[in-house]
CSV table of C-alpha atoms and ligand atoms in Angstrom, one decimal:
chain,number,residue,atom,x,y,z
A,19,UNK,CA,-35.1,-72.0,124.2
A,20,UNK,CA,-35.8,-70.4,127.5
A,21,UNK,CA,-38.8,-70.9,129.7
A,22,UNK,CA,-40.7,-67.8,131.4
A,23,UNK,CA,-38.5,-65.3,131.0
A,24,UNK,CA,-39.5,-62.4,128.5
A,25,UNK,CA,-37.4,-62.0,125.3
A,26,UNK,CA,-38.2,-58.1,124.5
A,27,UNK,CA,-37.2,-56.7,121.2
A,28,UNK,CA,-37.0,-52.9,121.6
A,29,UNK,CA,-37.0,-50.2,119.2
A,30,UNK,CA,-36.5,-46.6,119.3
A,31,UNK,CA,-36.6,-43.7,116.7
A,32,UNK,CA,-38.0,-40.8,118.3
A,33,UNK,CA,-35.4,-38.4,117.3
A,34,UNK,CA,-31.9,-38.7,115.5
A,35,UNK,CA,-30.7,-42.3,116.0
A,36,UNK,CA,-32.2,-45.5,114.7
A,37,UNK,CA,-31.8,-48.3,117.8
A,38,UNK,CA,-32.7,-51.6,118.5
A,39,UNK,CA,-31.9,-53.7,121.6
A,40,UNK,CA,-33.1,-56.9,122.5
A,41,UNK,CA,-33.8,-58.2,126.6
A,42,UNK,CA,-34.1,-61.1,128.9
A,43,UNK,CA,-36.1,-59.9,131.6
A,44,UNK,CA,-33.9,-57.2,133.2
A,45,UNK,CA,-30.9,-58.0,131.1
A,46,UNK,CA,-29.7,-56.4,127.9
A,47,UNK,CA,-28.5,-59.0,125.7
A,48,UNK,CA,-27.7,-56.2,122.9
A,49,UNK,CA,-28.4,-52.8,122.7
A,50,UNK,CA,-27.6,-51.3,118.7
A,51,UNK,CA,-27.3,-47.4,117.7
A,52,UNK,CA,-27.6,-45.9,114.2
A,53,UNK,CA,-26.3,-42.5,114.5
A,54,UNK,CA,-27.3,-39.8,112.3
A,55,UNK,CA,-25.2,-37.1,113.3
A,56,UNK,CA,-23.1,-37.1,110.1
A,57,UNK,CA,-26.9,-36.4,108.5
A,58,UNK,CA,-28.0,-33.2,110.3
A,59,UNK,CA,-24.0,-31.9,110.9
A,60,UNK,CA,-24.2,-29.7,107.6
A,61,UNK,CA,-27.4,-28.6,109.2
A,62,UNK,CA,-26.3,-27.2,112.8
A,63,UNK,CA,-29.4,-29.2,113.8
A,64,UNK,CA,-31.9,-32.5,113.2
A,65,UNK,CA,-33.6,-31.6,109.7
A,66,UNK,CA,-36.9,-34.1,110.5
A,67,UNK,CA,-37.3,-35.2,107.0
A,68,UNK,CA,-33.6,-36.3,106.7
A,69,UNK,CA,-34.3,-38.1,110.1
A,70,UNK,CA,-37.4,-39.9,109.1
A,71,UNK,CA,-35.9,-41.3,105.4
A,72,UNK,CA,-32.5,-42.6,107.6
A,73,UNK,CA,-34.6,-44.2,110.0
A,74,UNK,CA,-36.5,-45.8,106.7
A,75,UNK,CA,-32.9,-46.9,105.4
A,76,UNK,CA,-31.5,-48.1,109.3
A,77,UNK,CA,-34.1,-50.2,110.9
A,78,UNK,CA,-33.8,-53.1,109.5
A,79,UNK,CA,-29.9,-53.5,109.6
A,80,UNK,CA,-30.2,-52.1,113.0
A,81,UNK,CA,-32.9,-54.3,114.2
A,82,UNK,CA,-30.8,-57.4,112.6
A,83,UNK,CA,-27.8,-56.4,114.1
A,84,UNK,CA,-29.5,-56.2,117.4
A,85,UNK,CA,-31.1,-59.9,117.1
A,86,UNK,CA,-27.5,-61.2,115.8
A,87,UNK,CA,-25.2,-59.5,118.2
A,88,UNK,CA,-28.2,-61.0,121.8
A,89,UNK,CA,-27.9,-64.6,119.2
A,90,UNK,CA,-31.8,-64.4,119.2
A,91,UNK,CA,-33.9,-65.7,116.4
A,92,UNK,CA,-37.0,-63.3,115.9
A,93,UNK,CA,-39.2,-66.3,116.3
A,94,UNK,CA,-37.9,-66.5,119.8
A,95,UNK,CA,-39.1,-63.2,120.9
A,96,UNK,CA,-41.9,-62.6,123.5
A,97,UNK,CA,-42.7,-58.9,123.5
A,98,UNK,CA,-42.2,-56.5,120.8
A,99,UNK,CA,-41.5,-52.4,122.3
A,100,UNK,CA,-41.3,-49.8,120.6
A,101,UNK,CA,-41.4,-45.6,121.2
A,102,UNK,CA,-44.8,-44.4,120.8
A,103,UNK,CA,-44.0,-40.7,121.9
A,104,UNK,CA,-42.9,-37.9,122.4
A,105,UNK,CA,-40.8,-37.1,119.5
A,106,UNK,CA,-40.8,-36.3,115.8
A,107,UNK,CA,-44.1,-37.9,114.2
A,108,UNK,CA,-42.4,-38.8,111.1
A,109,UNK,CA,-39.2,-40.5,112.9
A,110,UNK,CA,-41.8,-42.2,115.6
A,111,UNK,CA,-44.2,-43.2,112.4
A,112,UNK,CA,-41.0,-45.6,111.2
A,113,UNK,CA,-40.2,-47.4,114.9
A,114,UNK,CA,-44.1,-47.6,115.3
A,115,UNK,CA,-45.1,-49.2,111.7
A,116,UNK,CA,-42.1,-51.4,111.7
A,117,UNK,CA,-43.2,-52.6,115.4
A,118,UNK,CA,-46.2,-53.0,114.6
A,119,UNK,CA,-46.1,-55.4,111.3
A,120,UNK,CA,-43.7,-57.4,113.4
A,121,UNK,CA,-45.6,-57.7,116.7
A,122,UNK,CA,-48.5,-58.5,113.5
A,123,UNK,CA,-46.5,-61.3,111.5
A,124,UNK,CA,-44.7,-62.7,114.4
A,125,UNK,CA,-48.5,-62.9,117.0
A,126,UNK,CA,-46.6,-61.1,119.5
A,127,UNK,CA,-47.6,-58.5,122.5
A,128,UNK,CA,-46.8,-54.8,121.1
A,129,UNK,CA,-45.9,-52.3,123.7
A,130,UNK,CA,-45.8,-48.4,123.5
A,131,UNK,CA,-43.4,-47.0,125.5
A,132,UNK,CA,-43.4,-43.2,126.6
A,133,UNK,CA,-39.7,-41.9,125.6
A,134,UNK,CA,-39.1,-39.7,128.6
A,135,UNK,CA,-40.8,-42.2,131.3
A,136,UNK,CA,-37.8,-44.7,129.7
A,137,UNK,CA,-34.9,-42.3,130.2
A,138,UNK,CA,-35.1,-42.9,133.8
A,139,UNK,CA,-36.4,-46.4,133.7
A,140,UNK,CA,-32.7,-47.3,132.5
A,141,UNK,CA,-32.1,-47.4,136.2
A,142,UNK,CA,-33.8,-50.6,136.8
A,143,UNK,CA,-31.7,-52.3,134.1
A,144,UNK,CA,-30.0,-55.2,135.7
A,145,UNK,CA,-26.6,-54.5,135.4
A,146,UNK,CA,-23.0,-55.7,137.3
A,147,UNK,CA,-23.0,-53.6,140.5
A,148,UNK,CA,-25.9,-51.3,139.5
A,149,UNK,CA,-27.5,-50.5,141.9
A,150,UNK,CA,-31.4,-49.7,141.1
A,151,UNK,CA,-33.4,-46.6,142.8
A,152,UNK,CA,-36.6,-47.1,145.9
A,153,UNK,CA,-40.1,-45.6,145.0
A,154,UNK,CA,-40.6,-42.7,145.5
A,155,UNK,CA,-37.7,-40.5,144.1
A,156,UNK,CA,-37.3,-37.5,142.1
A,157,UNK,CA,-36.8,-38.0,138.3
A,158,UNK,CA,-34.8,-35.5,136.6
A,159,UNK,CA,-34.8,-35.9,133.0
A,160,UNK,CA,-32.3,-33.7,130.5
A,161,UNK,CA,-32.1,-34.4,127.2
A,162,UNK,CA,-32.3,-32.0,123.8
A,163,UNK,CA,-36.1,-32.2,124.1
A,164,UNK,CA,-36.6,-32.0,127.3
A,165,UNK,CA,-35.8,-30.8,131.0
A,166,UNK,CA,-38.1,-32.2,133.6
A,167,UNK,CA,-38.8,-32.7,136.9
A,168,UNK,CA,-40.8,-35.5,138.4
A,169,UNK,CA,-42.1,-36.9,141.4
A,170,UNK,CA,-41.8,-40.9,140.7
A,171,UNK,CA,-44.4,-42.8,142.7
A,172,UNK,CA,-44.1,-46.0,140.2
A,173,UNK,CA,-42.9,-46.9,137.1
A,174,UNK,CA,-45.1,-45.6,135.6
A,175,UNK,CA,-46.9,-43.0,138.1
A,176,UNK,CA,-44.8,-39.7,137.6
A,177,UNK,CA,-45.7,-36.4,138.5
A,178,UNK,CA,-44.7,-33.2,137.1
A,179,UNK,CA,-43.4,-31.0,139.3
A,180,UNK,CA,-41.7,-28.6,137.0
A,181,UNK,CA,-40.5,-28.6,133.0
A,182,UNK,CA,-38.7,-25.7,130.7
A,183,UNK,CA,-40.7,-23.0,129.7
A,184,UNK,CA,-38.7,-22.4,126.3
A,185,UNK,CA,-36.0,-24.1,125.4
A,186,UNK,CA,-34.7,-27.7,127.0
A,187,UNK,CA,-31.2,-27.8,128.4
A,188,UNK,CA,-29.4,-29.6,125.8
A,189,UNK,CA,-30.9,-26.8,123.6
A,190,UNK,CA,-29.5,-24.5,124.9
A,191,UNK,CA,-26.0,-26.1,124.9
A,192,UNK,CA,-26.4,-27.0,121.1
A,193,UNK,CA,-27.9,-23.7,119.8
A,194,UNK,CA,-24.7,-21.5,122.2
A,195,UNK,CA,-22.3,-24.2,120.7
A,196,UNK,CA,-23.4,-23.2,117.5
A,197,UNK,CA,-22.9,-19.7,118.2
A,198,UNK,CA,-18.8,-20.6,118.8
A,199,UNK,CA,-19.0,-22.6,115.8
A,200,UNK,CA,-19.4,-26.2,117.0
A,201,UNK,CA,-21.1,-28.9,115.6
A,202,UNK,CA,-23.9,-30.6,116.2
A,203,UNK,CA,-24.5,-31.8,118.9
A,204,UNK,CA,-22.2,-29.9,120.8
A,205,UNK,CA,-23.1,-30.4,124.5
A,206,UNK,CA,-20.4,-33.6,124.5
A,207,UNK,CA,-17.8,-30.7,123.0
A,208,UNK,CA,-18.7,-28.1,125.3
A,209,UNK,CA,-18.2,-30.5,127.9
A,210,UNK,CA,-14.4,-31.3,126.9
A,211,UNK,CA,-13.6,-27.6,125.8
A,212,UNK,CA,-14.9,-26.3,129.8
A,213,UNK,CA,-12.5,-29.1,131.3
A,214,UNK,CA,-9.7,-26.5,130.4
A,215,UNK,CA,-11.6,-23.5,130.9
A,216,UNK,CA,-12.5,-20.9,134.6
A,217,UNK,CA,-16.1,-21.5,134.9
A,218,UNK,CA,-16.0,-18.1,136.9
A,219,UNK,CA,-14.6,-16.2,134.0
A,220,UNK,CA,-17.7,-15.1,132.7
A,221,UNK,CA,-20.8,-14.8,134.3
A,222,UNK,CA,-24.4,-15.3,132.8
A,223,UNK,CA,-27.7,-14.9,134.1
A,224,UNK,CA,-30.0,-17.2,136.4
A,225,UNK,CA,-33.6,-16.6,135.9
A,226,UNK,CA,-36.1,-16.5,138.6
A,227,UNK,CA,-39.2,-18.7,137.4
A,228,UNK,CA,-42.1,-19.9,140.3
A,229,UNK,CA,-41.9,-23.3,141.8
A,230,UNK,CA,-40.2,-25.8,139.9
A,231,UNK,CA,-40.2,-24.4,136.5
A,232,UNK,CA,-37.0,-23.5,134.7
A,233,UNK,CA,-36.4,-21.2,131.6
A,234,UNK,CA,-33.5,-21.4,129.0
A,235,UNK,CA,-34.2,-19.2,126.6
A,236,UNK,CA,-32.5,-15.9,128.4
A,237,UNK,CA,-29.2,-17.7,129.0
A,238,UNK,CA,-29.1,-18.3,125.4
A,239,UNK,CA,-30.1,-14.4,124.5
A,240,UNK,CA,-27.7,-13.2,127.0
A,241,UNK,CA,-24.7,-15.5,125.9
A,242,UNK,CA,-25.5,-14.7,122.0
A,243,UNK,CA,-25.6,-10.6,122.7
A,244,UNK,CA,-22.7,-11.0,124.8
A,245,UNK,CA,-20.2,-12.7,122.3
A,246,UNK,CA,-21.9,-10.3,119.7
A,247,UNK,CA,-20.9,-7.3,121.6
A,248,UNK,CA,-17.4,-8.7,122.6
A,249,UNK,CA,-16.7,-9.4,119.0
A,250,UNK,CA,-17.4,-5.9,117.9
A,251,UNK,CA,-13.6,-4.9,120.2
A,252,UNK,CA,-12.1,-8.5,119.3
A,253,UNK,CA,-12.9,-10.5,116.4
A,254,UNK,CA,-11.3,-13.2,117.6
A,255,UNK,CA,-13.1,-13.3,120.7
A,256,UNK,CA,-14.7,-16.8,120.8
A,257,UNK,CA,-11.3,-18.6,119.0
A,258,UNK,CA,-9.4,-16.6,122.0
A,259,UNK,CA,-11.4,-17.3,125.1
A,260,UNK,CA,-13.3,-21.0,123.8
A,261,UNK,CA,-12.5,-22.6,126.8
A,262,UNK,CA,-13.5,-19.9,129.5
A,263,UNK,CA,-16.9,-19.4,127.4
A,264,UNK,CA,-17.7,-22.8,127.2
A,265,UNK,CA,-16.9,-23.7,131.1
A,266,UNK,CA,-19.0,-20.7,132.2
A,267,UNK,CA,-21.8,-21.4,129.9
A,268,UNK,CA,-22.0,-24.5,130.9
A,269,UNK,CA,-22.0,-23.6,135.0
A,270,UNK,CA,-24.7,-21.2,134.3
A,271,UNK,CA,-26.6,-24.1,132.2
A,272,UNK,CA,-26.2,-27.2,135.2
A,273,UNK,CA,-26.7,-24.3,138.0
A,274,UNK,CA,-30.0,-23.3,136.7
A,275,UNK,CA,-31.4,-26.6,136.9
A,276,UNK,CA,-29.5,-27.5,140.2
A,277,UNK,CA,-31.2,-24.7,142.4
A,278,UNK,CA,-34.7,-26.5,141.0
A,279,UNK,CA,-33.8,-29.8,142.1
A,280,UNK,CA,-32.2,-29.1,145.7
A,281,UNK,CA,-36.0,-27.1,146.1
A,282,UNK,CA,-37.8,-29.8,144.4
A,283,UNK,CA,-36.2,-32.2,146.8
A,284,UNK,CA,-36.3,-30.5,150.0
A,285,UNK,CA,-40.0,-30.0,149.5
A,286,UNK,CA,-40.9,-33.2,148.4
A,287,UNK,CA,-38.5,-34.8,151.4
A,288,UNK,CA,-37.1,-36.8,148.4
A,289,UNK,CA,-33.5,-38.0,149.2
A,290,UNK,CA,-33.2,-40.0,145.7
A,291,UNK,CA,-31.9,-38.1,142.6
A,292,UNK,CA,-32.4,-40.0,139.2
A,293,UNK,CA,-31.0,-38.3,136.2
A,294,UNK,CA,-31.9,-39.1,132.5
A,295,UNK,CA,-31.3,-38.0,129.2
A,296,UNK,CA,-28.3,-37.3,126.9
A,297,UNK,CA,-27.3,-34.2,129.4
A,298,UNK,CA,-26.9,-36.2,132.0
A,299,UNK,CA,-23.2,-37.3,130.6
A,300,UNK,CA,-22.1,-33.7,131.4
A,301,UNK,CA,-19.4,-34.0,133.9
A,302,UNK,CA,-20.2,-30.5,135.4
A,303,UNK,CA,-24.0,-31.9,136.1
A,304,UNK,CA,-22.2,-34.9,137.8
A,305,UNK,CA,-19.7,-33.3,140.1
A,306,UNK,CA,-21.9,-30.6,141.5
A,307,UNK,CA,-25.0,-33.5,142.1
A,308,UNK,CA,-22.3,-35.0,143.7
A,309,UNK,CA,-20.9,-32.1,146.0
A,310,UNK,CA,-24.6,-31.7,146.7
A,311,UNK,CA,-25.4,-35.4,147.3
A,312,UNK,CA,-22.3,-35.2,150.1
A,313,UNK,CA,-24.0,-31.9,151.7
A,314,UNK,CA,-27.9,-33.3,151.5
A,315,UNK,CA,-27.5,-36.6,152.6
A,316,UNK,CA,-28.8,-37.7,149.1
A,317,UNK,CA,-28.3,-40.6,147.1
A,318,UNK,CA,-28.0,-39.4,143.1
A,319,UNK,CA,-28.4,-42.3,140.5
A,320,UNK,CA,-26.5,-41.3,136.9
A,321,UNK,CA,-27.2,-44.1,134.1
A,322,UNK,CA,-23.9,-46.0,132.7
A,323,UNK,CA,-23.5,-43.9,129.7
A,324,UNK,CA,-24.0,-46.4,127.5
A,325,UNK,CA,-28.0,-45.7,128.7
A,326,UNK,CA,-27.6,-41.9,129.0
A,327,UNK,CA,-28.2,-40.8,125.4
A,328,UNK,CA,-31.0,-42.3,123.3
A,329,UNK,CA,-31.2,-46.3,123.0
A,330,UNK,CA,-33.2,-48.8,122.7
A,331,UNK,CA,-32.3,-51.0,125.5
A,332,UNK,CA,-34.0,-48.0,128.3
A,333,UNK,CA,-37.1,-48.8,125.5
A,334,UNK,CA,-36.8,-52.7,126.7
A,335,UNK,CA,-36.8,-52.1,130.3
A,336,UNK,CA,-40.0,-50.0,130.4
A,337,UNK,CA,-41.8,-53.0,128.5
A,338,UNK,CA,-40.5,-55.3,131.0
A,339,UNK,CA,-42.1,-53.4,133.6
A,340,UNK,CA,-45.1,-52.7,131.5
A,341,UNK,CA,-45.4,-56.7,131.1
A,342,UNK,CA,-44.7,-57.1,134.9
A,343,UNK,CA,-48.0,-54.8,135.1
A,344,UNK,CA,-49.7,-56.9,132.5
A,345,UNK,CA,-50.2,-53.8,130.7
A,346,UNK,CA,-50.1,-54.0,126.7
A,347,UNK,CA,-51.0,-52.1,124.1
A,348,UNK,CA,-52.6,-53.0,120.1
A,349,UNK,CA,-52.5,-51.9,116.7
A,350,UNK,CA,-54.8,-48.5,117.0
A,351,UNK,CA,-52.6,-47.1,119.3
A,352,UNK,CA,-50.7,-44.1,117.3
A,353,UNK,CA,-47.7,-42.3,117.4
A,354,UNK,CA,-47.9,-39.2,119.2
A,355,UNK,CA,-45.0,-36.4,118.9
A,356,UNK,CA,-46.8,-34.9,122.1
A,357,UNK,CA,-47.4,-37.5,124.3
A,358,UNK,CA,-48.6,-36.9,128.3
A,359,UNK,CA,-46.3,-38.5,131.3
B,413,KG4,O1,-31.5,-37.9,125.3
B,413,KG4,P1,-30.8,-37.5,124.0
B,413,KG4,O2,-29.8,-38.4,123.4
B,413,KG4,O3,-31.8,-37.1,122.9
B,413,KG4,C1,-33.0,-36.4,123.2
B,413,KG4,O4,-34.0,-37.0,123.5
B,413,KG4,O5,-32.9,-35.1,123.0
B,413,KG4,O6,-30.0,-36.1,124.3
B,413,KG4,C2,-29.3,-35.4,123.4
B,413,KG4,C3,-28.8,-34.1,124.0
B,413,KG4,C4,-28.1,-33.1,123.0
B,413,KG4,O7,-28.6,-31.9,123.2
B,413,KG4,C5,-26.6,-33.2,123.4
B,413,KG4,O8,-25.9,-32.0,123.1
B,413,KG4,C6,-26.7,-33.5,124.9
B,413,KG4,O9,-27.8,-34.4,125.0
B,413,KG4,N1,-25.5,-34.0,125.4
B,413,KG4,C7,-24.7,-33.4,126.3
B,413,KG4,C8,-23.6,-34.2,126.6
B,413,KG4,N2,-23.8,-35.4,125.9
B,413,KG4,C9,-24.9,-35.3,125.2
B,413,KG4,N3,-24.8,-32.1,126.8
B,413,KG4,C10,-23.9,-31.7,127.7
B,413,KG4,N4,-22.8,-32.5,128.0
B,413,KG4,C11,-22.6,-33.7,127.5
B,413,KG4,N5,-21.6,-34.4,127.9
B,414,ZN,ZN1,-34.1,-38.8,124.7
């Protein structure tokens, strides 16, 4: 049907959601989620096992859905990505097997895709004004796995310049939002419950970590003992002041990683500020990047949020630039729930 352009069928199942998306060239012709959150809710958190048998029972509906919803037949397809790390093995076995037997049957170019290196790949994504970032920039990536920041040469020549010593940001929201009783995941609900809270009403603690480095792990200690202690003189404490805890939990949590990104960028001269990863819906993360971007002459690039949580379609895009590269990869290649940038 269509001469030299690439028709990408993407899959991704490195954590909690089972998606497929399928691209032409820089387009996304569909880009399909199967969300487990209903799965690991009665949990407080992903249970891996549970994620690995949903992924068994979703990729094939997802990946049909995907190919109905772009009007592609599979025997159209050029490329076949999938994510090949870093995530939960037994989730990233499922995308990588089912990849792999199709890039097999159908004589297709497999692709392995590094997860993180595709949140903030979603910015080349062609897209109605969208406008797409100039090498080199700095990468910031926030997700529930992950809190990075990179120096981004290339597509696919990033440097670590700094990463969470404990716990990632969207962690840290979950495991506190757990704490007051919220479900999983309960960054989006923390977000919503702060829009009516004083972010100045309670005040929790910055660490000091070297260079570009970040920690978590005390704001999440201090924030437990502190509703602990407050409960012992009202036991209604959290129901009582939700909104106030939530709004200065979560301008503790975005200031943390904001002092690490105006240093990483003043030293690196890097005026470009790509975000990536679920956190990167936060509001609070996106008006105070803002106020900075005003101050610092910087340009910040936020995803459409249809790209900011995990998807297949920021899966596509990387293998489109991989193929521009005439980089590919082949059957031995395995999943890897540690994989390098
Ligand atoms: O990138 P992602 O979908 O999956 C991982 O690779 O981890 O990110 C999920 C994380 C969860 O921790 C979730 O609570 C957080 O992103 N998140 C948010 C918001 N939306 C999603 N955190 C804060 N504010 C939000 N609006
Ligand atoms: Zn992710």
């Amino acid at each position: 049907m269509l001469h030299n352009t690439n028709l990408i069928l993407a899959i991704e199942s490195s954590c909690d959601d089972t998606a497929a998306a399928v691209l032409q060239d820089r387009k996304v012709l569909s880009n399909c989620i199967a969300n487990q959150d209903l799965i690991h809710k009665a949990y407080g958190g992903i249970v891996p096992e549970l994620a690995s048998r949903a992924h068994q029972s979703k990729i094939i509906p997802v990946v049909t859905q995907a190919l109905t919803e772009a009007n592609i037949d599979k025997k159209e397809l050029t490329a076949i990505a999938y994510t090949q790390g870093p995530g939960l093995l037994g989730s990233l076995l499922v995308g990588s097997a089912f990849a792999k037997s199709l890039a097999l049957s159908l004589d297709l170019p497999l692709i392995p895709i590094h997860h993180m290196q595709a949140h903030l790949l979603v910015h080349f994504i062609e897209e109605k004004n969208q406008k797409s970032p100039q090498f080199p920039f700095l990468g910031v990536t926030v997700s529930g796995g992950h809190t990075q920041l990179l120096w981004v040469k290339e597509h696919f020549d990033m440097e670590l310049l700094g990463t969470t010593l404990d716990d990632a940001i969207g962690e840290a929201f979950d495991k506190c939002g757990k704490r007051m009783g919220l479900s999983y995941p309960a960054g989006p609900e923390i977000d919503r419950l702060a829009q009516k809270g004083n972010p100045h009403r309670f005040e929790f603690p910055i660490p000091n970590v070297n260079g570009y480095d970040l920690s978590y792990s005390g704001v999440k200690t201090a924030f437990t003992n502190f509703i602990h202690k407050q409960e012992q003189k009202e036991p209604d404490f959290i129901k009582v002041h939700l909104n106030n805890l939530c709004a200065s939990l979560q301008y503790t949590l975005v200031q943390i990683i904001l002092i690490k990104i105006e240093k990483a960028a003043l030293n690196y001269n890097l005026k470009q500020i790509v975000i990536g990863g679920g956190v990167a819906a936060n509001s609070e993360l996106r008006k105070q990047l803002y106020l900075k971007a005003k101050k610092k002459d910087w340009e910040v690039f936020h995803p459409p949020l249809s790209y900011t949580t995990d998807n297949a379609a920021m899966i596509g895009i990387a293998a489109y630039h991989k193929l521009q590269d005439k980089q590919s990869g082949n059957l031995s290649n395995s999943a890897q729930a540690r994989l390098k940038m």
